[in-house]
Every structure is written in structure tokens, then in C-alpha cells.
GROMACS .gro file of C-alpha atoms in nm:
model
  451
    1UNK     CA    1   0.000   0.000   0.000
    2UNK     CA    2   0.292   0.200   0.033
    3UNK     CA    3   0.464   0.139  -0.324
    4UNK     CA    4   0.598   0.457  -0.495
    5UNK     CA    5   0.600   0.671  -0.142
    6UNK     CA    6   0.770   0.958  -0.154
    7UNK     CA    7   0.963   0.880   0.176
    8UNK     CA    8   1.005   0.504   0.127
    9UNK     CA    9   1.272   0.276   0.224
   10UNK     CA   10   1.457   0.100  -0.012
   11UNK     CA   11   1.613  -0.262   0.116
   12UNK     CA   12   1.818  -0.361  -0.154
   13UNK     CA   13   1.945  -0.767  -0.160
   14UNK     CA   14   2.199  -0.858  -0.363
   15UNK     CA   15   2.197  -1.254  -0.382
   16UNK     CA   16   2.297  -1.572  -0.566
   17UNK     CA   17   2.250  -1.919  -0.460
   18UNK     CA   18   2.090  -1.896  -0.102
   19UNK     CA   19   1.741  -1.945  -0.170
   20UNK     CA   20   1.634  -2.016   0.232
   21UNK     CA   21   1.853  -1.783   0.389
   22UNK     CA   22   1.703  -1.518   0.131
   23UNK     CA   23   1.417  -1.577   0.231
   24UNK     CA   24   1.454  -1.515   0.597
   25UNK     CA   25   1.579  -1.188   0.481
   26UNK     CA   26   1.331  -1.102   0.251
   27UNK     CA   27   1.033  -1.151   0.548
   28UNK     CA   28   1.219  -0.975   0.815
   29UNK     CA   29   1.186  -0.712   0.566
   30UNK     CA   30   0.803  -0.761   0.448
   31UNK     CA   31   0.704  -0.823   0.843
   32UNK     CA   32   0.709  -0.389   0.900
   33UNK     CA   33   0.347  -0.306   0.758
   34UNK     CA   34   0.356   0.065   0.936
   35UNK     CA   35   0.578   0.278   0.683
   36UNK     CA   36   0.654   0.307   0.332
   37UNK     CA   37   0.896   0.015   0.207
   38UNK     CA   38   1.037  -0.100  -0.142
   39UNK     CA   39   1.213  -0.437  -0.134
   40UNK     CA   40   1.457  -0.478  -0.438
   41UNK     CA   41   1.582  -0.804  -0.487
   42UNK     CA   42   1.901  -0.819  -0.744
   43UNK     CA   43   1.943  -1.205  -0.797
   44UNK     CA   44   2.307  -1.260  -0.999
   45UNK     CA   45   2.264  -1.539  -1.226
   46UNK     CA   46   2.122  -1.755  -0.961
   47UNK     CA   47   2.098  -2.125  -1.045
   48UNK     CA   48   1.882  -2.258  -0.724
   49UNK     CA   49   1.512  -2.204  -0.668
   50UNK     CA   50   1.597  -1.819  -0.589
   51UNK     CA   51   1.460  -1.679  -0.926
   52UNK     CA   52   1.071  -1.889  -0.863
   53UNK     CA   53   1.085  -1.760  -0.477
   54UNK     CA   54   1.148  -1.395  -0.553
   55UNK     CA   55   0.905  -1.391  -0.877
   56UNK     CA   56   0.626  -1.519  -0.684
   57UNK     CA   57   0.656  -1.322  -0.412
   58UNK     CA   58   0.682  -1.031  -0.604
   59UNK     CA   59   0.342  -1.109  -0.765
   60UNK     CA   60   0.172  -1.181  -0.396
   61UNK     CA   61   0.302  -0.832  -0.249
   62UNK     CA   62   0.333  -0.488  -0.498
   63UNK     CA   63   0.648  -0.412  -0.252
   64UNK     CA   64   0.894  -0.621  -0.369
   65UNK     CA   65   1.081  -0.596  -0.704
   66UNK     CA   66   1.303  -0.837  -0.902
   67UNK     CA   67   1.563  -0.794  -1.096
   68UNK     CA   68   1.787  -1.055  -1.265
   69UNK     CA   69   2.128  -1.024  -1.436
   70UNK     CA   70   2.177  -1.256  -1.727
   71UNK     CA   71   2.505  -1.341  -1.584
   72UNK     CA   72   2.673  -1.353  -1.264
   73UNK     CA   73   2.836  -1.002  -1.275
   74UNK     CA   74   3.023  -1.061  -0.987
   75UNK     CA   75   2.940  -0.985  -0.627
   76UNK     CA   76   3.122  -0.620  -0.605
   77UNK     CA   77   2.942  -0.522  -0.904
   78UNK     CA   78   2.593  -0.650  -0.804
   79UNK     CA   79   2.609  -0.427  -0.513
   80UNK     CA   80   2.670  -0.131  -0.675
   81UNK     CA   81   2.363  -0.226  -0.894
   82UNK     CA   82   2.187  -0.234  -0.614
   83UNK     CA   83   2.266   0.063  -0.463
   84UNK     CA   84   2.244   0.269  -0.824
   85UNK     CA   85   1.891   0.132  -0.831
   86UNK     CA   86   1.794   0.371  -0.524
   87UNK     CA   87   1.566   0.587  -0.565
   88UNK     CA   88   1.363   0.607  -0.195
   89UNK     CA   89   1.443   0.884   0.062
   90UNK     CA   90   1.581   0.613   0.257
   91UNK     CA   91   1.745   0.299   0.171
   92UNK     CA   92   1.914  -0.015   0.387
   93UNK     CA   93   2.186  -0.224   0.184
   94UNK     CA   94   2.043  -0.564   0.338
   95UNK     CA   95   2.315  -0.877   0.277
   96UNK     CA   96   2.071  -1.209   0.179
   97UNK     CA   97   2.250  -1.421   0.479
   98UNK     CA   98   2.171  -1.136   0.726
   99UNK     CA   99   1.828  -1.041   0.837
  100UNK     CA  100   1.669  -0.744   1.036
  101UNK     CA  101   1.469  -0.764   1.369
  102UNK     CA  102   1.095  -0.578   1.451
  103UNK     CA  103   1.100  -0.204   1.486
  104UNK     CA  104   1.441  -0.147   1.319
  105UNK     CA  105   1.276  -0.040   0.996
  106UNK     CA  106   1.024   0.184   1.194
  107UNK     CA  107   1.219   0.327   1.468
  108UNK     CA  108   1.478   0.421   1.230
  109UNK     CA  109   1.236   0.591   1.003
  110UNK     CA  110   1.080   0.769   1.247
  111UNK     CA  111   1.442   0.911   1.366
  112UNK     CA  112   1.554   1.050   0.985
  113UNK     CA  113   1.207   1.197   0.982
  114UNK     CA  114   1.260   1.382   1.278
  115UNK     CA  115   1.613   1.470   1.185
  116UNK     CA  116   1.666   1.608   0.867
  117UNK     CA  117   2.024   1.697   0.874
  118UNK     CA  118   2.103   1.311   0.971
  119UNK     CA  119   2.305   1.120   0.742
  120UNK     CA  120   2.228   0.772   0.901
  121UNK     CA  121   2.062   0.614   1.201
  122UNK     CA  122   2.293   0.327   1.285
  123UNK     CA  123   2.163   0.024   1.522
  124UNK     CA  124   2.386  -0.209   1.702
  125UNK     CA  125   2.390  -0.545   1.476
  126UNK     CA  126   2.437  -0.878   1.638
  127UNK     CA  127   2.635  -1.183   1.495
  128UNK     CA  128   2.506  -1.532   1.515
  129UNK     CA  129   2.634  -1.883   1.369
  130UNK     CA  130   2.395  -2.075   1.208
  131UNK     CA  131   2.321  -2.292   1.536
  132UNK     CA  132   2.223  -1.954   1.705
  133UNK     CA  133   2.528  -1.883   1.908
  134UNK     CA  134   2.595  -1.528   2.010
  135UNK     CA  135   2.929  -1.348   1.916
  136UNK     CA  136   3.058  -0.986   1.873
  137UNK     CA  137   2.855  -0.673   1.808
  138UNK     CA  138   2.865  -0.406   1.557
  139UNK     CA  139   2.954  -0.177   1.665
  140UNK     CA  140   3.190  -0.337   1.886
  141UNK     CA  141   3.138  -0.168   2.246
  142UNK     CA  142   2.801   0.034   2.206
  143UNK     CA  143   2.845   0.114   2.500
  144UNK     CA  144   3.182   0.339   2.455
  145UNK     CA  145   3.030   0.518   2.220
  146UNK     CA  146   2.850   0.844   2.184
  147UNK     CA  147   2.443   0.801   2.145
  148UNK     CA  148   2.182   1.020   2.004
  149UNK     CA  149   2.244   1.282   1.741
  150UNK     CA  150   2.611   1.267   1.702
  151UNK     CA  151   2.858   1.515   1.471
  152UNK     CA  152   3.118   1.435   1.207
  153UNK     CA  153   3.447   1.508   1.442
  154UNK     CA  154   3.327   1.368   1.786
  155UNK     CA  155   3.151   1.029   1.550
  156UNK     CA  156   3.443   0.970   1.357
  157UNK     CA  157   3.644   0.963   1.681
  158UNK     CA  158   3.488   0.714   1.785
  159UNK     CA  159   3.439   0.519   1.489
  160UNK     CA  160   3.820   0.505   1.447
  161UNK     CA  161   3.835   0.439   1.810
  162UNK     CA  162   3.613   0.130   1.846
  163UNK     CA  163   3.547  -0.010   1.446
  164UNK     CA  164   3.299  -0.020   1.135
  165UNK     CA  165   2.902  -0.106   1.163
  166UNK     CA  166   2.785  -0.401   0.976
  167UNK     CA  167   2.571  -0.157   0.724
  168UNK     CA  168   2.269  -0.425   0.762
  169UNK     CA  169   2.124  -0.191   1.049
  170UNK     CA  170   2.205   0.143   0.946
  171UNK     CA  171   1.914   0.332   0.715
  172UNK     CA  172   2.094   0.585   0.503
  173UNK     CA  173   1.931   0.874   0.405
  174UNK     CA  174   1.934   0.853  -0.007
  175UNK     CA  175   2.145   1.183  -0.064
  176UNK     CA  176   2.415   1.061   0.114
  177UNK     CA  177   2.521   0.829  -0.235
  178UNK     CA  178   2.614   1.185  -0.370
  179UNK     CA  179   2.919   1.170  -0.106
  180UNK     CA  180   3.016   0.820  -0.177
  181UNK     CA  181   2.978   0.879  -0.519
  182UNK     CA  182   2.941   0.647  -0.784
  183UNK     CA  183   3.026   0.366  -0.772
  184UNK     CA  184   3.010   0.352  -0.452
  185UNK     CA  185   3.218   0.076  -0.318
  186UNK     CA  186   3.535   0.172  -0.463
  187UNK     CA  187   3.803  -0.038  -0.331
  188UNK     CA  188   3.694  -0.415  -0.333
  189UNK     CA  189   3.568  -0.640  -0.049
  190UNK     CA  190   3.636  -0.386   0.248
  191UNK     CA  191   3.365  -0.104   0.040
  192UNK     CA  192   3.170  -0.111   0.323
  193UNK     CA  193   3.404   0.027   0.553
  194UNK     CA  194   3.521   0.294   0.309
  195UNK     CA  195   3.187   0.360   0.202
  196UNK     CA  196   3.066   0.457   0.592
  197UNK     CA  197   3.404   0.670   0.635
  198UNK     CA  198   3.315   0.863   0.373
  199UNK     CA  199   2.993   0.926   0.474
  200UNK     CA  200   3.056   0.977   0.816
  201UNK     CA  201   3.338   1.248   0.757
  202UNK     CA  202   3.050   1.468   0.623
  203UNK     CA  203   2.700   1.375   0.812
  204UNK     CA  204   2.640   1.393   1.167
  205UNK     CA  205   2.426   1.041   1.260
  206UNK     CA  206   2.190   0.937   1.531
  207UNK     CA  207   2.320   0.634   1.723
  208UNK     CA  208   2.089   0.338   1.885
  209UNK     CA  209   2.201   0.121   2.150
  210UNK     CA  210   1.992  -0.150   2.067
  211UNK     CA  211   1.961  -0.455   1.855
  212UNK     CA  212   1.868  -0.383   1.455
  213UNK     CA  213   1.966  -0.676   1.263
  214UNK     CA  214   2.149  -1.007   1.296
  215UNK     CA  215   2.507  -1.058   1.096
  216UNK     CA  216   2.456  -1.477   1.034
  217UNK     CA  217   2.840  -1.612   1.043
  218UNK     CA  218   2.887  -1.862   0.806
  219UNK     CA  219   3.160  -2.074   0.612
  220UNK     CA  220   3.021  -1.930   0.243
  221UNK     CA  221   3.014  -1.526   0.371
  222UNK     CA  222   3.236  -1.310   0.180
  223UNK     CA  223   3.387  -1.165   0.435
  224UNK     CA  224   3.600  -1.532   0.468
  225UNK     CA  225   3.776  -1.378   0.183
  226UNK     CA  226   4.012  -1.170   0.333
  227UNK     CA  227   4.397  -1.264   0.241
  228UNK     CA  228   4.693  -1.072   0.155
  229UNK     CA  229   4.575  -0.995  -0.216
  230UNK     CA  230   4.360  -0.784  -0.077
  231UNK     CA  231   4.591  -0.549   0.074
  232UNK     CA  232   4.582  -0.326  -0.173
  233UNK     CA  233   4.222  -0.255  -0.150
  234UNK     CA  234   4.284  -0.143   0.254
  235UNK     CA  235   4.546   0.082   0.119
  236UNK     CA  236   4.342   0.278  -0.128
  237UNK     CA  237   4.074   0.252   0.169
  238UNK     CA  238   4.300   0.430   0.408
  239UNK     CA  239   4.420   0.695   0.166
  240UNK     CA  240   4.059   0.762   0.090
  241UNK     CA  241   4.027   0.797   0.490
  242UNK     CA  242   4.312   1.050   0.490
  243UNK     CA  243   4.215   1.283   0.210
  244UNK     CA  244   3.840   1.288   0.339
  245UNK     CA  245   3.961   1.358   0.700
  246UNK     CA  246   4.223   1.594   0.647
  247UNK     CA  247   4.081   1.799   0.327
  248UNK     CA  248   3.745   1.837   0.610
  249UNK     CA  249   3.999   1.948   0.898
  250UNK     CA  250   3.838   1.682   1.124
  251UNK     CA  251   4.098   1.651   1.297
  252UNK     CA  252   4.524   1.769   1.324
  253UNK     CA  253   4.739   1.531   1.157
  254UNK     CA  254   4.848   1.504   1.524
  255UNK     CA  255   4.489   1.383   1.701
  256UNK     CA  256   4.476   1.206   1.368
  257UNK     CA  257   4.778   0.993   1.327
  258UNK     CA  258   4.715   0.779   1.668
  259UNK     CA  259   4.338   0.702   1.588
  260UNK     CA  260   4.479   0.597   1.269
  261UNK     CA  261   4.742   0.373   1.392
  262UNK     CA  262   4.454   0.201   1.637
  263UNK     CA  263   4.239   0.153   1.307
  264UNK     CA  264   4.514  -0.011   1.104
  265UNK     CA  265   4.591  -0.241   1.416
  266UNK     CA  266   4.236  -0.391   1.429
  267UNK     CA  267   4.245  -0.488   1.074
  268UNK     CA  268   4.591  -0.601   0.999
  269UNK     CA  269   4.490  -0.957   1.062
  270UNK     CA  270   4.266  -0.947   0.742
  271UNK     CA  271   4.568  -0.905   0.518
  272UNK     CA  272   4.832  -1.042   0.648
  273UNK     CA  273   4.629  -1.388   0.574
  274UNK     CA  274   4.867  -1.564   0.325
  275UNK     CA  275   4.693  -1.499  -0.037
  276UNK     CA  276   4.526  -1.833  -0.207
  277UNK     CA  277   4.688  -1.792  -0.521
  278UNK     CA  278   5.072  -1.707  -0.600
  279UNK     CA  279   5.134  -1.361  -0.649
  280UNK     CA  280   5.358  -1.175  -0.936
  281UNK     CA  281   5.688  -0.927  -0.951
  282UNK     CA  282   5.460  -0.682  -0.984
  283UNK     CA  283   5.185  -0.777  -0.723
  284UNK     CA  284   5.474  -0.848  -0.477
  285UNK     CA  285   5.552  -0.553  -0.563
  286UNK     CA  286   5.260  -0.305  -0.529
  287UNK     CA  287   5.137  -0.549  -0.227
  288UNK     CA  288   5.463  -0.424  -0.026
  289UNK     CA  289   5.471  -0.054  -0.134
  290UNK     CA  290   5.092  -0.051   0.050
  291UNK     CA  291   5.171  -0.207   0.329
  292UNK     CA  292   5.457   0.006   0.411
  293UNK     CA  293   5.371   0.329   0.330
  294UNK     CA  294   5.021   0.339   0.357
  295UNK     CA  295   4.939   0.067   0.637
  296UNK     CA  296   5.218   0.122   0.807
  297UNK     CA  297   5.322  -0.270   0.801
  298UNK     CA  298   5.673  -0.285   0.766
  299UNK     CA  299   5.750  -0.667   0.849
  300UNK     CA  300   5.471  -0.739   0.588
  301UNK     CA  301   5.627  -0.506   0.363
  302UNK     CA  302   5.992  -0.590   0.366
  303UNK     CA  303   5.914  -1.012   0.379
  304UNK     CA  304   5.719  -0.943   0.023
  305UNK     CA  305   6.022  -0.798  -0.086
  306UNK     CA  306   6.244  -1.119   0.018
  307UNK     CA  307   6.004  -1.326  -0.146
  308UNK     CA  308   6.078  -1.102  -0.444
  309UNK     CA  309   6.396  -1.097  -0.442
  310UNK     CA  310   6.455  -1.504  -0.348
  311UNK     CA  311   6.181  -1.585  -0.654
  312UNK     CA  312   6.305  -1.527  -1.084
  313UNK     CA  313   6.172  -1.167  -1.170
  314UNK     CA  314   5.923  -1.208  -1.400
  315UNK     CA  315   5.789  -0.816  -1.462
  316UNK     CA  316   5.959  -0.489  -1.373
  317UNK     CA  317   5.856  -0.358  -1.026
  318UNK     CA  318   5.617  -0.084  -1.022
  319UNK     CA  319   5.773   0.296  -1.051
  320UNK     CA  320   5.392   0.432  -0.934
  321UNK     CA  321   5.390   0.794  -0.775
  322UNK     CA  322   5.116   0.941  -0.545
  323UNK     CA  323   4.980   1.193  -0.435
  324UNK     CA  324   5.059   1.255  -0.072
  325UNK     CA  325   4.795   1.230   0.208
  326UNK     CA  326   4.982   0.992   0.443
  327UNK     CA  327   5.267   0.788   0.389
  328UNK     CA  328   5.441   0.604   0.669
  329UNK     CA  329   5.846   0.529   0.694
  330UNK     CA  330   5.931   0.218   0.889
  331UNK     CA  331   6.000   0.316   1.287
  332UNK     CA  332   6.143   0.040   1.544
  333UNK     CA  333   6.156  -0.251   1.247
  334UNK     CA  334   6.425  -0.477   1.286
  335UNK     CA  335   6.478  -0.585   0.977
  336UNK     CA  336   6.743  -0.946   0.920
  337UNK     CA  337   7.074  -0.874   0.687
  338UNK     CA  338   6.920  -0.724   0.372
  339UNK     CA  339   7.034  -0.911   0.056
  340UNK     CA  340   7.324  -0.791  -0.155
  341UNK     CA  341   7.136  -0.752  -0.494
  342UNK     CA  342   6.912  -0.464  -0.531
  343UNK     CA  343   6.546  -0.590  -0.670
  344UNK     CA  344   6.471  -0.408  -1.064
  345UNK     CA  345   6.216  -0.106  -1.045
  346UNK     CA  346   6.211   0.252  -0.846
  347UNK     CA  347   5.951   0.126  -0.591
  348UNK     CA  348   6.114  -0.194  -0.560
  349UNK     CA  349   6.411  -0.078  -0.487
  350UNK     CA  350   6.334   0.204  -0.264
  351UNK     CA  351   6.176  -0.035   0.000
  352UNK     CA  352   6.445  -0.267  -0.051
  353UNK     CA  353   6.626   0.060   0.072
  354UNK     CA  354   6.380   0.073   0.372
  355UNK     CA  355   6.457  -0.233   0.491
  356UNK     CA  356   6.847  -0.183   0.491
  357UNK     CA  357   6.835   0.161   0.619
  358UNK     CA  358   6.575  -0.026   0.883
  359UNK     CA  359   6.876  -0.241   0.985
  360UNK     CA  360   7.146   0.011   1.007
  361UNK     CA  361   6.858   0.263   1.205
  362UNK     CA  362   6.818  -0.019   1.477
  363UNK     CA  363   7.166  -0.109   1.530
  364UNK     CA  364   7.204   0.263   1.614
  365UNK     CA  365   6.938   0.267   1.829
  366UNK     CA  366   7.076  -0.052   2.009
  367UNK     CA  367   7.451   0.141   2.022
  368UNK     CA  368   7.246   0.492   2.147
  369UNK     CA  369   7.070   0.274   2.376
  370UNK     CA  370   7.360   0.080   2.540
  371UNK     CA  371   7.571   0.437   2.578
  372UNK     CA  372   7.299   0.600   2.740
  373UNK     CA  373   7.297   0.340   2.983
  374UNK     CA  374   7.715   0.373   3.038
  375UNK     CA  375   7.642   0.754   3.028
  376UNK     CA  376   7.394   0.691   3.285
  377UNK     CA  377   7.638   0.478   3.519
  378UNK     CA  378   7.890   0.737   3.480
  379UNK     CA  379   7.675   0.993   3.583
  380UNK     CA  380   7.546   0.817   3.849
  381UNK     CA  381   7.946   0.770   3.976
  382UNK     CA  382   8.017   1.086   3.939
  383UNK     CA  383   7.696   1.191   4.147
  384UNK     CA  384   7.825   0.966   4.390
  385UNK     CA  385   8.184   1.123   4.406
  386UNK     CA  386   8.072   1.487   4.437
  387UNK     CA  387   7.884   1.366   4.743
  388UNK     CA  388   8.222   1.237   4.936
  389UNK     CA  389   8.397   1.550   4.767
  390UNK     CA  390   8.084   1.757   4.966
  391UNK     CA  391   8.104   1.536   5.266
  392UNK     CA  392   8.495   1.594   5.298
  393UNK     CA  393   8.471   1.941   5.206
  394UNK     CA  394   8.216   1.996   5.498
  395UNK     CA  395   8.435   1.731   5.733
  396UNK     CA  396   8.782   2.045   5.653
  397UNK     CA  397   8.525   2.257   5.754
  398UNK     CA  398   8.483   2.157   6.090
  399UNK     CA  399   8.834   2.058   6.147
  400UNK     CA  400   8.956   2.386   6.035
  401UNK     CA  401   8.712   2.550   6.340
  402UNK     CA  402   8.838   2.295   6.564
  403UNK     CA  403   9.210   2.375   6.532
  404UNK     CA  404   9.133   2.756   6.528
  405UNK     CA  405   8.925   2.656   6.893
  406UNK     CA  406   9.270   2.446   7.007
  407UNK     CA  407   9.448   2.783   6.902
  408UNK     CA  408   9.292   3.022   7.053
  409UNK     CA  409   9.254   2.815   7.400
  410UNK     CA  410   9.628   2.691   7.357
  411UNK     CA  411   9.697   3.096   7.322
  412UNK     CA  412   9.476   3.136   7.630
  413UNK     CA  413   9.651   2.891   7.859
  414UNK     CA  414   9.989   3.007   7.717
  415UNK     CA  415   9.894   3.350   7.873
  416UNK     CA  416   9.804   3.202   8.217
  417UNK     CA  417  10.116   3.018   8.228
  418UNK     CA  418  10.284   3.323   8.168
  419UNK     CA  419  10.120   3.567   8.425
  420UNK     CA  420  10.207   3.182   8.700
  421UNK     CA  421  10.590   3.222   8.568
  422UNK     CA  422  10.588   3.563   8.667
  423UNK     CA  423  10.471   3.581   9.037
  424UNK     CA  424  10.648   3.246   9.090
  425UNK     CA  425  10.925   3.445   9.006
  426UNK     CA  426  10.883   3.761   9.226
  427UNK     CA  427  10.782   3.562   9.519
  428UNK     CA  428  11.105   3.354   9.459
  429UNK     CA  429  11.275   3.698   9.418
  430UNK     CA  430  11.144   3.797   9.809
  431UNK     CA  431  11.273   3.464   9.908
  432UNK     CA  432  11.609   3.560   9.813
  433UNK     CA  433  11.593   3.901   9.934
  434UNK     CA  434  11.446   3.788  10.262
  435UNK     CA  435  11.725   3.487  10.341
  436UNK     CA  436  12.004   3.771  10.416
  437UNK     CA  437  11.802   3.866  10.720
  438UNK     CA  438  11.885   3.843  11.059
  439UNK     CA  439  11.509   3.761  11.188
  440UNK     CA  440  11.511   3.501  10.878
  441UNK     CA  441  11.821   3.328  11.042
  442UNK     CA  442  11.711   3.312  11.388
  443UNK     CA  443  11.389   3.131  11.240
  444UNK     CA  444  11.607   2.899  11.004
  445UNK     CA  445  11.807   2.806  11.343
  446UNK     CA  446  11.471   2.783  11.613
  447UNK     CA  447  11.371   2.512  11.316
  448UNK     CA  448  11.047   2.721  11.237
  449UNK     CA  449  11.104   2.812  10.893
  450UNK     CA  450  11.154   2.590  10.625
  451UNK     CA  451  11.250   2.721  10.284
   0.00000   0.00000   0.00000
């Protein structure tokens, strides 16, 4: 009843091959009867029951559209199909193995109706295995995280903080495609974090702590596909990051650089996953040159370029120039004993550069490390030794006013001895005089004078 609504939703499911768990999608969808919806189902070649399903239902309810490719166009490119197809105020990118829970579609409507300026209102999603056990959130600590109507600078914080949404329970407003531009998902399997970053650098949102959809983990998901061939695609994701941060002023390249670094941390795992198939010269190549300078993953970087140099070249390295946003020099890499031939190409050989300069940079930190701890010691002797010089000085000190004490009492004593000498020797002097005396004889003879 709702069909051609000015302010409809659009859920867009791209599909092939998963007939029941399409359908689980499809009536988590149909089950919100309150607003305006448009279901679009974009089935890529599929060679199960999936084309009689969604025909059918699309004749039973005036909601839901088919479309069929005539060939399997590829994942990638049957999302951005889908998302070219838009034409609702509001749209939700819906993957067929996911599904949505009651009042997500409504309570999200409700919120971009009342907000106009919103770019998105983003629900936590929940991930389940097939047997119904729980696992991580999306995003992954609601809780951390700012709630309500959130800008660009504080969101993105904490987006680079804490991690992506799974885009299954986020309802974009429509205009928002204008930032992403077409087409859309423009760097492979991780689009769906590039295609939020961009967004978010631009649109303030309104964040939910609660449940909007489930994320069903499963052996056949595409995001199992992560491995090392995909490394370029996070590079060109994180350059994309730096132009649409820095060219907004979101944030310094100071404040910037460490949420950075935290972002590139949680999803180094995903390409550092040996690749399935060999890879080229040139792949080896171009593989290193973005995980060094624009990931930041120097071991990664400089063990592509032993594997290049220990395998036959078999194309000239890339010489590729960029333009700068941020590029990232190896810091703290020990790297092993480069080897003695220098690889062919400019980029080639400038990381093969890195890594020796890496080696040579470390040993000199080891060297400044060790004599900083001798110049420590030392300094810590001679601390030590202009405390005794200190002591001894003070230890003079006090001897010094001792002896000038002795001195002056010596001096005193000297002076009393003195003054004794002298009336010993005028009393002696009387003695004398007094011996020549008549009355002194007469006593010397009665016996009653001694001298």
C-alpha cells in the first residue's frame, strides 16, 4: 500500500545461490506493515530455486521488485547495482545471509524523519552462527560510544576508536550516495568500511544502543575472503580515509595519526592472511609498497620484498607515484641482513632501501641505547663522588674551626702560664731578698722556717 512513497525505504538484496537464507531476509523485511517500504531483490545469475521464490513473491506483495542479471556479474558489481537502483528517501543495503529484527525499519524511520540533517541512524547489529550462538557486536562496544544525534568530528572519533558497523542496520538517508559517489564501493571487499568513512566524515548520525539486525556467520560469507591480495584494496581505503579527513579538517594530523594507527591495528589480521593464489613481480611488488607506506606494516612489507627478491623476476617492479595524504616510513623494524642484490624497479628498490636503512637505524638505536645506559652509570658515579667530595669538604670545615678553637685556647693557657711564671718568680725573688736577714736566720736556726 505503500509502493511509490515519496519517503520510502529502499532494502536492496543482492543474492545468488541462497534461496532459504534469502528468504529469511526477505520476510524480516516484508514483516514492517507501518511505513513506506520498497524491497529490491538483485538475484546474480542464480541457479537454485531463488529466481521462482522472488518472482512469486513479487506477484503476492506490490512491494517487492526483481531484478535478474543474465550473468553472474560478480558480487562487487551487483552491489553497486543495487545501490544505483535507489531511488527512496531512505534505503538499507540488506546482505541475503543477514536479516533485520521488529521495529528497526520503523524506529529508524521515524528518527531520519525527525532529523533532517542526519546522514544515518545506525543500530547495534548482532552476529550469530547458524546454530544460534551469540558473538561480537557491531559496533563493537556500544556502550563506549556516543548516542543520540552525534557530529562528524566527535563520531568519527569514535568510529576510528572502536570499528565499522555491519551496514545491515544502518538506514541511510538517499542523498548521502552523492558523497560516496558512484560507484560507490570503490576499493573491493572492504567497500563497506570505506563507504561509511566517507559518509561519516561529512553527516552527523543518530546512534541506537539496541539490537537492529542479525550478521549470520557462516563458512560461504564473503567476508572469509580476506587474504593478503587484498591489501591493496585497505590501502586505497586508508588513503581515501586521509584525504576525506584531512581535506574536512576533522581533525590535526596530530589527534589524527594515533586514531589511525589504532584503526590499522584492528584490521591487519585481514591481510596479512597468506593470499590463495601465487602472487607476481609486480603484485609483490605493489602489495609491499601498500603495506609500508600506507598501512604502516613494515615486516609485511619488507618479507614481500624477500620473497621477491629469493623468486626469478618475472615483470619490472612498479615505478607508481602518489599523491601525498599519508605515507608512513618504517619506525622500530628490525629488519634481518638485507640481501646484496638490489630488486629491478624505483619502488622496488626504494623499500628494498627501507629495509636496509631499517637495519642500520636499529643497530644505532641498540649502540644509542647501550651508551645512554654507560652515560647513565657514569653519571650516576660521578653523582656519587661529588657527594664524598661535599662530605669531605664539609668534614675540613669543621676541622679547620676545631684547630682555630685548640688555638685560641692553647693561646689562652699560654697567657696564664705566663702571668704563674711571673709571680712564681717575684715571690722567689722575696725569698732571696728575705734569706740575708737576721730575723730570717734566727727562724732557720729555732727550726720554724723551712725554705
Amino acid at each position: 500500500m505503500f509502493h511509490g512513497a515519496q519517503n520510502a525505504i529502499a532494502v536492496v538484496i543482492p543474492t545468488f545461490n541462497r534461496r532459504e537464507r534469502l528468504q529469511r531476509a526477505v520476510e524480516s523485511v516484508l514483516e514492517e506493515t507501518r511505513i513506506p517500504i520498497v524491497l529490491h531483490i538483485f538475484d546474480n545469475a542464480s541457479s537454485d530455486e531463488t529466481e521462482l521464490y522472488a518472482r512469486e513473491l513479487s506477484v503476492r506483495d506490490a512491494r517487492v521488485v526483481y531484478t535478474r542479471n543474465a550473468s553472474n556479474i560478480g558480487g562487487h558489481a551487483n552491489y553497486v547495482k543495487a545501490l544505483d537502483s535507489v531511488k527512496a528517501a531512505y534505503f538499507v543495503p540488506l546482505a541475503d545471509d543477514d536479516y533485520l529484527l521488529p521495529n528497526f525499519l520503523h524506529d529508524s524511520y521515524r528518527i531520519l524523519e525527525a532529523h533532517e540533517s542526519v546522514g544515518a541512524a545506525v543500530f547495534v547489529t548482532e552476529t550469530r552462527t547458524d546454530d544460534g550462538a551469540i558473538g561480537m557486536t557491531y559496533p563493537e562496544h556500544p556502550d563506549k560510544i556516543r548516542l543520540g544525534l552525534v557530529n562528524p568530528h566527535d563520531h568519527m572519533r569514535d568510529w576510528l576508536n572502536h570499528g565499522h558497523y555491519s551496514w545491515s542496520s544502518v538506514l541511510w538517508r538517499s542523498r548521502v550516495l552523492a558523497e560516496a559517489g558512484a560507484p560507490y564501493l570503490h576499493v573491493g571487499l572492504p567497500s563497506d568500511v570505506d563507504f561509511q568513512a566517507q559518509i561519516f566524515c561529512t553527516y552527523p548520525v543518530y546512534i541506537v544502543n539496541r539490537l537492529g539486525a542479525v550478521y549470520t556467520q557462516h563458512e560461504n560469507q564473503a567476508s572469509m575472503g580476506y587474504d593478503l591480495s587484498h591489501i591493496k584494496s585497505w590501502g586505497a581505503l586508508f588513503k581515501r580515509l586521509d584525504r576525506a579527513i584531512l581535506d574536512r579538517g576533522l581533525f590535526s594530523v596530530e589527534e589524527y595519526l594515533p586514531l589511525r594507527a589504532k584503526m590499522q591495528q584492528r584490521y591487519r589480521s585481514t591481510w596479512n592472511i597468506a593470499a590463495k593464489g601465487e602472487l607476481d613481480s609486480r603484485q609483490l611488488v605493489s602489495s609491499a609498497s601498500a603495506a609500508g607506506f600506507r598501512l604502516g606494516d613494515w615486516p609485511l612489507a619488507f618479507s614481500l620484498i624477500d620473497t621477491l627478491l629469493a623468486a626469478k623476476p618475472r615483470a619490472q617492479g612498479l615505478d607508481g607515484s602518489d599523491e601525498t595524504s599519508v605515507l608512513l616510513l618504517p619506525e622500530d623494524v628490525v629488519a634481518e641482513g638485507a640481501k646484496p642484490s638490489r630488486p629491478q624497479g624505483f619502488l622496488a628498490s626504494v623499500l628494498w632501501s627501507f629495509k636496509a636503512a631499517s637495519s642500520v637505524i636499529a643497530s644505532a638505536k641498540r649502540t644509542a641505547a647501550q651508551l645512554e645506559v654507560t652515560c647513565t652509570t657514569q653519571e650516576l658515579a660521578l653523582s656519587e663522588q661529588r657527594t664524598l667530595a661535599v662530605q669531605l669538604q664539609q668534614k675540613c670545615t669543621a676541622l679547620e674551626a676545631d684547630l682555630a678553637d685548640q688555638k685560641v685556647q692553647t693561646a689562652v693557657t699560654r697567657a696564664e702560664a705566663d702571668e704563674w711564671h711571673s709571680k712564681f718568680d717575684a715571690v722567689n725573688a722575696r725569698v732571696s731578698a728575705l734569706q740575708g736577714k737576721l730575723l730570717f736566720r734566727i727562724l732557720r736556726k729555732l727550726r720554724l722556717m723551712r725554705v
